[in-house]
Amino acid sequence: MRSLNTLLSTVSMGGAYGLGKFFLGHRGGLFFAALVAISPFYLFHSLNLRMYTPLVL
């Protein structure tokens, strides 16, 4: 079950990169993905075995 959350978290960061790249270019995508990756709110909820990780997608 935990591997599913890990996979969804990784996909969410890829989605954040794609969204940032669409609006702000390559550097904006990297910056936005980095912000998501180090966000305490996102990290807290991505470690739980609950519905919060699919909610980001």
PDB file of C-alpha atoms in Angstrom, residues 2-53:
ATOM      1  CA  ARG A   2       2.822   2.399   0.793  1.00  0.00           C
ATOM      2  CA  SER A   3       4.364   1.879  -2.638  1.00  0.00           C
ATOM      3  CA  LEU A   4       1.168   3.212  -4.201  1.00  0.00           C
ATOM      4  CA  ASN A   5       1.529   6.448  -2.233  1.00  0.00           C
ATOM      5  CA  THR A   6       5.178   6.705  -3.276  1.00  0.00           C
ATOM      6  CA  LEU A   7       4.226   6.269  -6.910  1.00  0.00           C
ATOM      7  CA  LEU A   8       1.434   8.840  -6.678  1.00  0.00           C
ATOM      8  CA  SER A   9       3.744  11.308  -4.911  1.00  0.00           C
ATOM      9  CA  THR A  10       6.311  10.973  -7.674  1.00  0.00           C
ATOM     10  CA  VAL A  11       3.644  11.441 -10.331  1.00  0.00           C
ATOM     11  CA  SER A  12       2.370  14.519  -8.480  1.00  0.00           C
ATOM     12  CA  MET A  13       5.803  16.114  -8.607  1.00  0.00           C
ATOM     13  CA  GLY A  14       5.975  15.328 -12.309  1.00  0.00           C
ATOM     14  CA  GLY A  15       2.579  16.947 -12.730  1.00  0.00           C
ATOM     15  CA  ALA A  16       3.781  19.998 -10.829  1.00  0.00           C
ATOM     16  CA  TYR A  17       6.755  20.206 -13.185  1.00  0.00           C
ATOM     17  CA  GLY A  18       4.481  19.927 -16.227  1.00  0.00           C
ATOM     18  CA  LEU A  19       2.150  22.610 -14.916  1.00  0.00           C
ATOM     19  CA  GLY A  20       5.016  24.955 -14.107  1.00  0.00           C
ATOM     20  CA  LYS A  21       6.614  24.306 -17.483  1.00  0.00           C
ATOM     21  CA  PHE A  22       3.351  25.047 -19.264  1.00  0.00           C
ATOM     22  CA  PHE A  23       2.927  28.420 -17.564  1.00  0.00           C
ATOM     23  CA  LEU A  24       6.478  29.528 -16.770  1.00  0.00           C
ATOM     24  CA  GLY A  25       8.885  27.533 -18.953  1.00  0.00           C
ATOM     25  CA  HIS A  26      11.513  24.967 -18.059  1.00  0.00           C
ATOM     26  CA  ARG A  27      12.973  26.820 -15.064  1.00  0.00           C
ATOM     27  CA  GLY A  28       9.525  27.594 -13.716  1.00  0.00           C
ATOM     28  CA  GLY A  29       8.630  23.911 -13.921  1.00  0.00           C
ATOM     29  CA  LEU A  30      11.741  22.901 -12.012  1.00  0.00           C
ATOM     30  CA  PHE A  31      11.133  25.590  -9.409  1.00  0.00           C
ATOM     31  CA  PHE A  32       7.501  24.596  -8.918  1.00  0.00           C
ATOM     32  CA  ALA A  33       8.388  20.892  -8.646  1.00  0.00           C
ATOM     33  CA  ALA A  34      11.067  21.754  -6.067  1.00  0.00           C
ATOM     34  CA  LEU A  35       8.537  23.790  -4.068  1.00  0.00           C
ATOM     35  CA  VAL A  36       6.126  20.872  -4.043  1.00  0.00           C
ATOM     36  CA  ALA A  37       8.898  18.436  -3.096  1.00  0.00           C
ATOM     37  CA  ILE A  38       9.985  20.435  -0.030  1.00  0.00           C
ATOM     38  CA  SER A  39       6.560  21.643   1.057  1.00  0.00           C
ATOM     39  CA  PRO A  40       5.924  20.505   4.655  1.00  0.00           C
ATOM     40  CA  PHE A  41       2.184  20.209   3.990  1.00  0.00           C
ATOM     41  CA  TYR A  42       2.737  17.965   0.967  1.00  0.00           C
ATOM     42  CA  LEU A  43       5.381  15.851   2.690  1.00  0.00           C
ATOM     43  CA  PHE A  44       3.205  15.295   5.740  1.00  0.00           C
ATOM     44  CA  HIS A  45       0.226  14.152   3.711  1.00  0.00           C
ATOM     45  CA  SER A  46       2.224  12.081   1.230  1.00  0.00           C
ATOM     46  CA  LEU A  47       3.575   9.924   4.071  1.00  0.00           C
ATOM     47  CA  ASN A  48       0.118   9.011   5.341  1.00  0.00           C
ATOM     48  CA  LEU A  49      -1.681   5.961   4.030  1.00  0.00           C
ATOM     49  CA  ARG A  50      -4.790   7.930   3.329  1.00  0.00           C
ATOM     50  CA  MET A  51      -6.565   9.588   0.440  1.00  0.00           C
ATOM     51  CA  TYR A  52      -4.516  12.803   0.542  1.00  0.00           C
ATOM     52  CA  THR A  53      -1.942  11.847  -2.110  1.00  0.00           C
TER      53      THR A  53
END
